[in-house]
Coordinates of C-alpha atoms in Angstrom, one line a residue:
X1 CA -42.7 3.3 0.2
X2 CA -41.1 1.8 3.3
X3 CA -39.3 -1.3 2.2
X4 CA -40.1 -4.0 4.8
X5 CA -36.5 -5.1 4.2
X6 CA -35.7 -2.0 6.3
X7 CA -37.1 -3.7 9.3
X8 CA -35.4 -7.1 9.8
X9 CA -33.9 -8.5 6.7
X10 CA -32.2 -11.8 7.1
X11 CA -32.8 -13.8 10.2
X12 CA -33.1 -17.5 11.1
X13 CA -35.9 -18.2 13.6
X14 CA -39.4 -17.1 12.6
X15 CA -41.5 -15.3 15.2
X16 CA -44.7 -17.2 14.9
X17 CA -46.1 -15.5 18.0
X18 CA -46.3 -12.2 16.3
X19 CA -47.1 -13.1 12.8
X20 CA -50.4 -14.8 13.9
X21 CA -51.7 -11.3 14.5
X22 CA -54.6 -10.5 12.1
X23 CA -54.2 -7.8 9.6
X24 CA -56.2 -4.8 10.4
X25 CA -58.7 -3.9 7.7
X26 CA -60.0 -0.5 6.8
X27 CA -63.2 0.4 5.0
X28 CA -62.0 3.8 3.8
X29 CA -59.7 5.4 1.3
X30 CA -57.1 7.9 2.6
X31 CA -56.2 11.2 0.9
X32 CA -53.6 13.9 1.1
X33 CA -55.4 17.2 0.9
X34 CA -53.3 20.3 0.1
X35 CA -54.7 23.7 1.2
X36 CA -54.1 26.9 -0.7
X37 CA -53.0 29.3 2.0
X38 CA -52.9 30.2 5.6
X39 CA -54.8 33.4 5.4
X40 CA -56.6 34.8 8.4
X41 CA -54.8 32.4 10.7
X42 CA -54.8 33.1 14.4
X43 CA -51.1 32.2 14.5
X44 CA -48.2 34.5 13.6
X45 CA -44.6 34.0 12.8
X46 CA -44.0 36.8 15.3
X47 CA -45.3 34.6 18.1
X48 CA -43.7 31.1 17.5
X49 CA -44.0 30.2 21.2
X50 CA -47.7 29.6 20.5
X51 CA -46.9 26.6 18.3
X52 CA -43.3 25.7 19.2
X53 CA -41.8 24.8 22.6
X54 CA -39.1 26.9 24.1
X55 CA -36.8 24.0 23.5
X56 CA -37.6 24.0 19.8
X57 CA -36.8 27.8 19.6
X58 CA -33.7 27.3 21.6
X59 CA -32.5 24.6 19.2
X60 CA -33.0 27.0 16.3
X61 CA -31.0 29.7 18.1
X62 CA -28.1 27.3 18.6
X63 CA -28.3 26.1 15.0
X64 CA -28.4 29.6 13.5
X65 CA -31.6 28.8 11.7
X66 CA -33.8 31.1 13.7
X67 CA -36.0 32.2 10.8
X68 CA -39.7 31.5 11.2
X69 CA -41.6 31.3 7.9
X70 CA -45.2 30.7 6.9
X71 CA -44.3 27.0 6.6
X72 CA -43.9 26.9 10.4
X73 CA -47.4 28.1 11.0
X74 CA -50.1 25.6 11.9
X75 CA -52.9 25.1 9.4
X76 CA -55.7 27.6 9.7
X77 CA -58.0 25.9 12.3
X78 CA -61.1 27.3 10.5
X79 CA -60.1 25.4 7.4
X80 CA -59.7 22.2 9.5
X81 CA -63.1 22.7 11.0
X82 CA -64.7 23.0 7.6
X83 CA -63.2 19.8 6.4
X84 CA -64.1 18.0 9.6
X85 CA -67.7 19.2 9.4
X86 CA -68.4 17.1 6.2
X87 CA -70.2 13.9 7.4
X88 CA -68.1 10.8 6.9
X89 CA -64.8 12.6 6.6
X90 CA -62.2 11.9 9.3
X91 CA -59.1 14.0 9.7
X92 CA -56.1 11.8 10.4
X93 CA -53.1 14.0 10.6
X94 CA -52.0 17.6 9.8
X95 CA -48.9 19.0 8.2
X96 CA -48.0 22.6 8.8
X97 CA -44.9 22.4 6.6
X98 CA -46.9 21.4 3.6
X99 CA -50.2 23.0 4.6
X100 CA -52.0 19.7 4.1
X101 CA -54.3 17.3 5.8
X102 CA -54.5 13.5 5.8
X103 CA -58.1 12.4 5.7
X104 CA -60.2 9.3 5.3
X105 CA -63.6 8.8 3.7
X106 CA -65.3 6.0 1.8
X107 CA -67.8 7.9 -0.3
X108 CA -67.0 9.8 -3.5
X109 CA -69.7 12.3 -2.7
X110 CA -67.9 13.1 0.6
X111 CA -64.6 13.6 -1.3
X112 CA -66.4 15.9 -3.8
X113 CA -67.5 18.1 -1.0
X114 CA -64.0 18.3 0.3
X115 CA -62.7 19.2 -3.2
X116 CA -65.3 21.9 -3.6
X117 CA -64.1 23.8 -0.6
X118 CA -62.6 27.1 -1.9
X119 CA -59.3 26.7 0.1
X120 CA -58.6 23.1 -1.1
X121 CA -55.8 23.2 -3.7
X122 CA -55.5 19.5 -4.6
X123 CA -56.3 16.0 -3.4
X124 CA -54.2 12.9 -3.9
X125 CA -55.1 9.3 -2.9
X126 CA -52.5 7.9 -0.6
X127 CA -54.2 4.6 0.4
X128 CA -56.8 2.5 -1.3
X129 CA -59.2 0.2 0.5
X130 CA -57.2 -2.6 2.1
X131 CA -58.0 -6.0 0.7
X132 CA -57.5 -9.3 2.6
X133 CA -54.2 -10.9 1.6
X134 CA -54.6 -13.9 -0.7
X135 CA -54.6 -17.3 1.1
X136 CA -51.2 -18.7 1.4
X137 CA -49.4 -15.4 0.6
X138 CA -46.5 -14.2 2.7
X139 CA -45.1 -10.8 3.4
X140 CA -41.6 -9.9 4.5
X141 CA -43.0 -9.5 8.0
X142 CA -44.1 -13.1 7.9
X143 CA -40.5 -14.2 7.1
X144 CA -38.8 -12.0 9.7
X145 CA -36.9 -13.8 12.4
X146 CA -34.1 -13.4 14.9
X147 CA -31.0 -15.4 15.5
X148 CA -30.7 -16.5 19.1
X149 CA -27.2 -17.1 20.3
X150 CA -26.1 -18.7 23.6
X151 CA -25.3 -16.0 26.1
X152 CA -23.7 -17.0 29.4
X153 CA -24.3 -14.4 32.1
X154 CA -21.6 -15.8 34.3
X155 CA -18.6 -14.4 32.6
X156 CA -19.4 -11.9 29.9
X157 CA -16.4 -9.8 28.9
X158 CA -16.2 -6.1 28.1
X159 CA -18.1 -4.7 31.0
X160 CA -20.4 -2.7 30.8
X161 CA -21.1 -3.4 27.2
X162 CA -21.3 -7.2 27.2
X163 CA -22.6 -8.5 23.8
X164 CA -23.0 -4.9 22.5
X165 CA -19.2 -4.3 22.7
X166 CA -18.4 -4.9 19.1
X167 CA -21.0 -2.6 17.7
X168 CA -19.7 0.3 19.8
X169 CA -15.9 -0.5 19.8
X170 CA -16.0 -0.4 16.0
X171 CA -16.3 3.3 16.4
X172 CA -14.2 3.9 19.5
X173 CA -17.4 5.2 21.3
X174 CA -16.0 4.1 24.6
X175 CA -13.7 7.1 24.6
X176 CA -16.8 9.3 24.9
X177 CA -18.5 7.1 27.4
X178 CA -15.5 7.2 29.7
X179 CA -15.9 10.9 29.7
X180 CA -19.5 10.5 30.9
X181 CA -20.9 11.4 27.5
X182 CA -23.9 9.1 27.5
X183 CA -26.4 11.3 25.6
X184 CA -27.5 13.3 28.6
X185 CA -29.9 16.2 27.8
X186 CA -30.2 15.1 24.1
X187 CA -33.7 14.4 23.0
X188 CA -34.1 11.7 20.3
X189 CA -37.3 11.2 18.4
X190 CA -37.7 7.6 17.1
X191 CA -40.1 7.4 14.2
X192 CA -41.1 3.8 13.7
X193 CA -43.7 1.1 13.4
X194 CA -44.4 0.6 17.1
X195 CA -42.7 -0.2 20.4
X196 CA -44.4 -3.4 21.5
X197 CA -44.2 -3.8 25.3
X198 CA -41.1 -1.6 25.6
X199 CA -42.6 0.0 28.8
X200 CA -42.6 -3.4 30.6
X201 CA -39.1 -4.7 29.5
X202 CA -36.4 -4.9 32.2
X203 CA -33.7 -3.6 29.7
X204 CA -35.6 -0.3 29.7
X205 CA -36.2 -0.1 33.4
X206 CA -33.8 2.9 34.0
X207 CA -35.3 4.7 31.0
X208 CA -38.8 4.7 32.5
X209 CA -37.8 5.1 36.1
X210 CA -35.8 8.2 35.2
X211 CA -38.8 9.6 33.1
X212 CA -36.7 9.8 30.0
X213 CA -39.5 8.8 27.7
X214 CA -40.9 12.3 27.2
X215 CA -43.9 11.5 24.9
X216 CA -45.5 8.8 22.8
X217 CA -47.7 9.5 19.8
X218 CA -49.4 7.1 17.4
X219 CA -49.9 8.8 14.0
X220 CA -51.4 5.6 12.5
X221 CA -54.3 4.5 14.8
X222 CA -54.4 7.7 16.9
X223 CA -55.2 5.5 20.0
X224 CA -52.3 6.9 22.1
X225 CA -50.8 3.5 22.6
X226 CA -47.5 2.9 20.8
X227 CA -46.8 -0.1 23.1
X228 CA -49.4 -2.4 21.5
X229 CA -48.2 -2.3 17.9
X230 CA -45.2 -3.7 16.1
X231 CA -42.0 -4.7 17.9
X232 CA -39.6 -3.1 15.4
X233 CA -39.3 0.2 17.2
X234 CA -38.6 -1.7 20.4
X235 CA -35.6 -3.3 18.9
X236 CA -34.4 0.0 17.4
X237 CA -34.8 1.8 20.8
X238 CA -32.8 -0.9 22.5
X239 CA -29.6 -0.2 20.4
X240 CA -29.6 3.2 22.0
X241 CA -31.3 3.0 25.4
X242 CA -31.2 -0.6 26.6
X243 CA -29.2 -1.4 29.7
X244 CA -28.6 -4.8 31.4
X245 CA -25.9 -5.0 34.0
X246 CA -22.8 -6.5 32.4
X247 CA -24.8 -7.9 29.4
X248 CA -25.7 -4.8 27.3
X249 CA -25.4 -1.1 27.1
X250 CA -26.8 1.0 24.2
X251 CA -24.9 3.8 22.5
X252 CA -26.6 6.7 24.4
X253 CA -28.2 5.1 27.5
X254 CA -28.8 8.5 29.2
X255 CA -30.6 10.2 26.3
X256 CA -34.3 11.1 26.4
X257 CA -36.9 10.0 23.8
X258 CA -40.1 10.7 22.0
X259 CA -41.5 7.4 20.7
X260 CA -43.5 8.1 17.5
X261 CA -45.4 5.6 15.4
X262 CA -45.9 6.5 11.7
X263 CA -45.6 3.1 10.0
X264 CA -48.4 0.5 9.6
X265 CA -46.7 -2.8 9.5
X266 CA -49.7 -4.5 7.9
X267 CA -49.7 -2.6 4.6
X268 CA -47.5 -0.4 2.4
X269 CA -49.0 2.8 1.1
X270 CA -48.0 6.5 0.6
X271 CA -50.1 7.4 3.6
X272 CA -47.1 6.3 5.7
X273 CA -44.9 8.9 4.2
X274 CA -47.6 11.5 5.1
X275 CA -47.7 10.0 8.7
X276 CA -43.9 10.4 8.9
X277 CA -44.2 14.1 7.9
X278 CA -46.5 14.7 10.8
X279 CA -44.3 12.8 13.2
X280 CA -41.2 14.8 12.1
X281 CA -43.2 18.1 12.6
X282 CA -44.2 17.0 16.0
X283 CA -40.5 16.2 16.8
X284 CA -39.7 19.7 15.7
X285 CA -42.3 21.3 17.8
X286 CA -41.3 19.6 21.1
X287 CA -37.7 20.4 20.6
X288 CA -36.2 17.0 19.7
X289 CA -32.5 17.2 18.7
X290 CA -32.2 14.0 16.7
X291 CA -34.6 12.0 14.6
X292 CA -33.9 8.4 13.9
X293 CA -35.8 6.8 11.1
X294 CA -35.3 3.2 10.4
X295 CA -37.9 3.3 7.7
X296 CA -37.6 3.6 4.0
X297 CA -39.9 3.6 1.0
X298 CA -39.5 2.3 -2.5
X299 CA -42.6 0.3 -3.7
X300 CA -46.2 -0.1 -2.4
X301 CA -49.1 -2.4 -2.2
X302 CA -50.6 -0.2 -4.9
X303 CA -48.0 -0.3 -7.7
X304 CA -49.3 2.9 -9.2
X305 CA -47.7 4.7 -6.2
X306 CA -44.3 3.1 -6.6
X307 CA -41.3 5.3 -6.5
X308 CA -38.6 5.3 -9.3
X309 CA -34.9 5.6 -8.6
X310 CA -34.9 8.9 -10.5
X311 CA -37.1 10.3 -7.7
X312 CA -34.4 9.7 -5.2
X313 CA -32.5 12.8 -6.0
X314 CA -32.6 14.1 -2.4
X315 CA -35.4 16.5 -2.7
X316 CA -38.3 15.1 -4.7
X317 CA -40.3 12.6 -2.6
X318 CA -42.6 14.0 0.1
X319 CA -40.6 12.3 2.9
X320 CA -37.2 13.5 1.6
X321 CA -38.6 17.0 1.5
X322 CA -39.8 16.7 5.1
X323 CA -36.4 15.2 6.2
X324 CA -34.6 18.2 4.7
X325 CA -37.1 20.6 6.4
X326 CA -36.4 18.9 9.7
X327 CA -32.7 19.4 9.1
X328 CA -33.2 23.0 8.2
X329 CA -34.8 23.5 11.6
X330 CA -31.7 22.3 13.4
X331 CA -32.4 18.6 13.9
X332 CA -29.9 15.9 13.0
X333 CA -31.9 13.4 10.9
X334 CA -30.4 9.9 10.9
X335 CA -31.9 7.3 8.5
X336 CA -31.3 3.7 7.5
X337 CA -30.0 3.2 3.9
X338 CA -32.3 0.2 3.3
X339 CA -31.7 -3.5 3.0
X340 CA -32.0 -4.0 -0.8
X341 CA -28.3 -4.4 -1.6
X342 CA -28.7 -8.0 -2.7
X343 CA -32.1 -7.4 -4.5
X344 CA -33.0 -6.2 -7.9
X345 CA -33.8 -2.7 -6.5
X346 CA -30.3 -2.5 -5.2
X347 CA -30.4 1.2 -4.3
X348 CA -31.2 3.2 -1.2
X349 CA -34.8 4.0 -0.3
X350 CA -36.3 7.4 0.7
X351 CA -35.8 9.4 2.9
X352 CA -32.3 8.0 2.8
X353 CA -31.7 10.0 -0.3
X354 CA -32.4 13.4 1.4
X355 CA -29.7 16.0 0.9
X356 CA -29.2 17.2 4.4
X357 CA -29.4 14.1 6.5
X358 CA -27.1 11.4 7.8
X359 CA -27.8 8.1 5.9
X360 CA -26.3 5.0 7.4
X361 CA -25.4 1.7 5.7
X362 CA -24.5 -1.6 7.4
X363 CA -21.3 -3.5 8.1
X364 CA -20.3 -6.6 10.1
X365 CA -18.4 -6.3 13.4
X366 CA -15.1 -6.0 11.5
X367 CA -16.3 -3.1 9.4
X368 CA -16.8 -5.1 6.2
X369 CA -19.8 -4.2 4.0
X370 CA -22.9 -6.2 4.8
X371 CA -24.2 -7.8 1.6
X372 CA -27.8 -6.6 2.2
X373 CA -27.1 -2.9 2.8
X374 CA -28.6 -0.7 0.1
X375 CA -26.1 1.1 -2.1
X376 CA -25.8 4.6 -3.5
X377 CA -25.4 7.1 -4.9
X378 CA -28.5 9.2 -4.8
X379 CA -30.0 9.8 -8.2
X380 CA -28.4 13.2 -8.4
X381 CA -25.0 11.7 -7.6
X382 CA -24.7 12.6 -3.9
X383 CA -22.8 10.2 -1.8
X384 CA -25.2 7.9 -0.1
X385 CA -25.0 6.3 2.4
X386 CA -23.0 8.9 4.1
X387 CA -21.5 6.5 6.6
X388 CA -21.9 3.0 8.0
X389 CA -22.2 1.2 11.3
X390 CA -22.7 -2.4 12.4
X391 CA -25.9 -3.8 11.1
X392 CA -25.0 -7.5 10.6
X393 CA -25.5 -9.8 13.6
X394 CA -26.2 -6.7 15.7
X395 CA -27.5 -7.4 19.2
X396 CA -30.9 -6.0 20.0
X397 CA -33.8 -6.6 22.4
X398 CA -37.2 -7.7 21.5
X399 CA -40.4 -8.2 23.6
X400 CA -40.1 -12.0 23.1
X401 CA -36.7 -12.7 24.8
X402 CA -35.2 -11.6 28.1
X403 CA -31.7 -11.6 26.6
X404 CA -30.4 -9.8 23.5
X405 CA -30.7 -11.6 20.2
X406 CA -28.9 -11.0 16.9
X407 CA -30.5 -9.2 14.0
X408 CA -29.5 -7.9 10.6
X409 CA -30.5 -4.7 8.9
X410 CA -29.6 -1.0 8.4
X411 CA -32.6 -0.5 10.8
X412 CA -30.1 -1.1 13.6
X413 CA -27.0 0.6 12.1
X414 CA -29.0 3.8 11.9
X415 CA -30.0 4.1 15.6
X416 CA -26.5 2.9 16.7
X417 CA -25.2 5.9 14.8
X418 CA -27.9 8.2 16.2
X419 CA -27.0 7.3 19.7
X420 CA -23.3 7.9 19.1
X421 CA -24.1 11.3 17.5
X422 CA -26.0 12.2 20.7
X423 CA -23.0 11.5 22.8
X424 CA -20.7 13.6 20.6
X425 CA -23.2 16.5 20.5
X426 CA -24.5 16.6 24.1
X427 CA -22.2 19.2 25.7
X428 CA -20.5 21.0 22.8
X429 CA -23.7 21.9 21.1
X430 CA -25.1 24.1 23.7
X431 CA -21.8 25.7 24.8
X432 CA -20.1 26.3 21.5
X433 CA -22.9 26.4 18.9
X434 CA -22.2 23.1 17.1
X435 CA -25.0 22.8 14.7
X436 CA -26.6 19.6 13.3
X437 CA -24.8 20.2 10.0
X438 CA -21.5 20.8 11.8
X439 CA -22.1 17.5 13.5
X440 CA -22.9 15.6 10.3
X441 CA -19.7 16.9 8.6
X442 CA -17.6 16.1 11.7
X443 CA -18.9 12.5 11.7
X444 CA -18.1 12.2 8.0
X445 CA -14.7 13.7 8.4
X446 CA -13.8 11.2 11.1
X447 CA -14.7 8.2 8.9
X448 CA -12.4 5.6 7.4
X449 CA -13.0 6.4 3.7
X450 CA -13.3 10.1 4.0
X451 CA -10.8 10.7 1.2
X452 CA -12.1 7.8 -0.9
X453 CA -15.8 7.4 -0.5
X454 CA -17.8 4.7 -2.4
X455 CA -21.4 3.6 -3.0
X456 CA -21.3 0.8 -0.4
X457 CA -20.1 2.6 2.8
X458 CA -20.1 6.2 1.7
X459 CA -17.4 8.0 3.8
X460 CA -16.9 4.8 5.7
X461 CA -16.9 4.0 9.4
X462 CA -16.8 7.0 11.7
X463 CA -14.4 7.0 14.6
X464 CA -16.0 8.9 17.5
X465 CA -12.8 9.3 19.5
X466 CA -11.2 11.0 16.5
X467 CA -14.3 13.1 16.0
X468 CA -14.3 14.2 19.6
X469 CA -10.6 15.1 19.6
X470 CA -11.0 17.0 16.3
X471 CA -13.8 18.9 17.9
X472 CA -11.8 19.8 21.0
X473 CA -8.8 20.8 18.9
X474 CA -11.0 23.1 16.9
X475 CA -12.2 24.7 20.1
X476 CA -8.9 25.1 21.7
X477 CA -10.1 28.4 23.2
X478 CA -13.3 26.8 24.5
X479 CA -12.4 26.9 28.1
X480 CA -11.4 30.6 28.0
X481 CA -15.0 31.7 28.6
X482 CA -17.6 30.6 31.1
X483 CA -20.7 32.1 32.8
X484 CA -20.3 31.5 36.5
X485 CA -23.5 33.2 37.7
X486 CA -26.6 35.0 36.5
X487 CA -28.5 37.0 39.1
X488 CA -31.4 37.2 39.6
X489 CA -32.9 34.5 37.4
X490 CA -35.9 34.9 37.0
X491 CA -35.2 38.6 36.6
X492 CA -37.4 40.6 39.0
X493 CA -35.2 43.7 39.3
X494 CA -34.2 46.6 37.1
X495 CA -30.9 45.1 36.2
X496 CA -29.3 41.7 35.4
X497 CA -26.0 40.9 36.9
X498 CA -23.5 38.4 35.3
X499 CA -20.3 36.9 36.5
X500 CA -18.2 35.8 33.5
X501 CA -14.9 34.1 33.8
X502 CA -12.3 34.7 31.0
X503 CA -8.8 33.2 30.9
X504 CA -7.5 36.0 28.8
X505 CA -8.5 39.5 27.7
X506 CA -11.4 39.0 25.3
X507 CA -14.0 41.2 23.5
X508 CA -17.5 39.8 23.7
X509 CA -21.0 40.7 22.6
X510 CA -23.8 40.1 25.1
X511 CA -27.2 39.8 23.5
X512 CA -30.7 39.2 24.8
X513 CA -32.8 37.3 22.3
X514 CA -36.6 36.9 22.6
X515 CA -38.6 33.9 21.5
X516 CA -39.3 35.6 18.2
X517 CA -35.6 35.7 17.4
X518 CA -35.4 39.5 17.9
X519 CA -32.3 40.8 19.7
X520 CA -33.6 43.1 22.5
X521 CA -30.3 44.1 23.9
X522 CA -26.7 44.3 22.5
X523 CA -23.7 45.2 24.7
X524 CA -20.1 44.8 23.4
X525 CA -17.4 45.0 26.0
X526 CA -13.9 44.0 26.8
X527 CA -13.4 41.3 29.4
X528 CA -10.4 41.2 31.6
X529 CA -8.5 38.1 32.5
X530 CA -10.3 36.5 35.5
X531 CA -13.7 37.3 36.8
X532 CA -15.8 40.0 35.3
X533 CA -18.9 41.5 36.9
X534 CA -21.3 42.9 34.3
X535 CA -24.6 44.7 34.8
X536 CA -27.3 44.9 32.1
X537 CA -30.1 47.4 32.6
X538 CA -33.4 45.7 32.0
X539 CA -36.1 48.2 32.7
X540 CA -37.1 48.4 29.0
X541 CA -37.2 44.6 28.6
X542 CA -40.8 43.2 28.5
X543 CA -41.6 40.2 30.7
X544 CA -41.1 36.8 29.1
X545 CA -38.6 34.2 28.2
X546 CA -35.3 35.2 26.7
X547 CA -32.0 33.6 25.7
X548 CA -28.8 35.3 27.0
X549 CA -26.0 34.9 24.4
X550 CA -22.4 35.7 25.2
X551 CA -20.1 35.3 22.3
X552 CA -16.6 36.3 21.3
X553 CA -16.5 38.9 18.5
X554 CA -13.4 37.2 17.0
X555 CA -14.2 33.4 17.4
X556 CA -17.7 32.3 16.3
X557 CA -17.3 29.0 18.1
X558 CA -16.8 30.6 21.5
X559 CA -20.5 31.1 22.3
X560 CA -22.5 30.6 25.5
X561 CA -26.3 30.5 25.7
X562 CA -28.5 30.5 28.8
X563 CA -32.3 30.7 29.2
X564 CA -33.6 33.3 31.5
X565 CA -37.0 34.7 32.5
X566 CA -38.0 38.3 33.0
X567 CA -40.7 38.9 35.6
X568 CA -40.3 42.7 36.2

């Protein structure tokens, strides 16, 4: 389950104002209901635009993972209606990847009716009735605190980073920022415990004025308000998106965000892994590029649900499976390693063990291992964490202070890394087909311990200047090809005209790909040096949305993709 140590581990000043909040009580058990099939569904893998956004499909085209399977189909809505029709049963969340529902009910008779449905495959309890906490007991949330440090606004060095300078300079991220790589056009889904008052905080003023919070969804209470819950997501968001003139700048201050709440800070049950699954599927459907998850799960309020280290083999827990599925669909999943390094558990949490994601440990501002950062390897021997970033005395914003405060935890090294990855990925991805896995390996290869990884820091501390230069060197022909014009767009004539600039003679393939991933037109031709006017006959192309792909036949990295509409 999510270790609360993954939130804020080791701070000094207790936040009494928040911990006075009463624990929410529930009168119902919660269950994970697996369904047997998706038969007779109104959805089809031949029409993914009915359940995935154009941006989600575009991401798959870029990543090379454009294969739609039955896992992508939404649950058969008739099955959902039959479960919902049972009195006293409430559907909480849905999972298309696992063909499952999260439900709540308090009566064994109600559960028996669900179990009797012919399409129900299995039922697992994921949360028992909450019980009031014993008098005098404390949780790790009760003990969480921040360290305030005196910040003088009159003469802060390192403009524009201010107090955030060390946590970015450790990775030479300023080399990308100086090239105006600030996360533009990258969509980041933050899956967390809540974003208390973020919408009203001055450090996020530009974020909201520029409408870069694209959506907010609460998968816990389903009340649509992620701003009234825990403050942890607020602090996580700040490491990426916060801006305060001369005082602070996050790692990707121009990125856009989906703020998703999956974690109930008042309890610790398997239901939160199920919530995370639904949040990750939502991130997939809206076309998010990166998921940051500063959550991790080891043990639960119900000890019968506890994970064992043996389960952390990268593909056994529900949440690790979901993280890998997200990665297989072209998203870069970045997760905190956990804060149990000094505890008896010692090891990483899940989904930090997931095979295909970027797991981040914590260091201090000099790059030294932070004593609380959970260690690897994964149970199957995979190197975890993959890399590390500053998570000790990291500067973050909370709803309780107008200036940044210091905090400790891999909860912050993870989003710092996610923001840096956004800056590295933002332009090269769409132009040259850099996939999420390419990006993950590039970040690892730029790291300080790449040739000598260990269980504390994995491949070490990435250097984003080095990663960027490596990327540019590998694309030394990248400027040889560019699309100067597409006319008309939308296409309302019998032909499409392209103006393509090439710096040398080059053979290319021009392809029209529909939203089902089918190639509707292929044209291989030889470009001359300079401008090339190209005509594509389109009378046989049905109306709809397409992706125009122009790629070199000899260099797979030389690839241009543009979205076009046909309205013939």
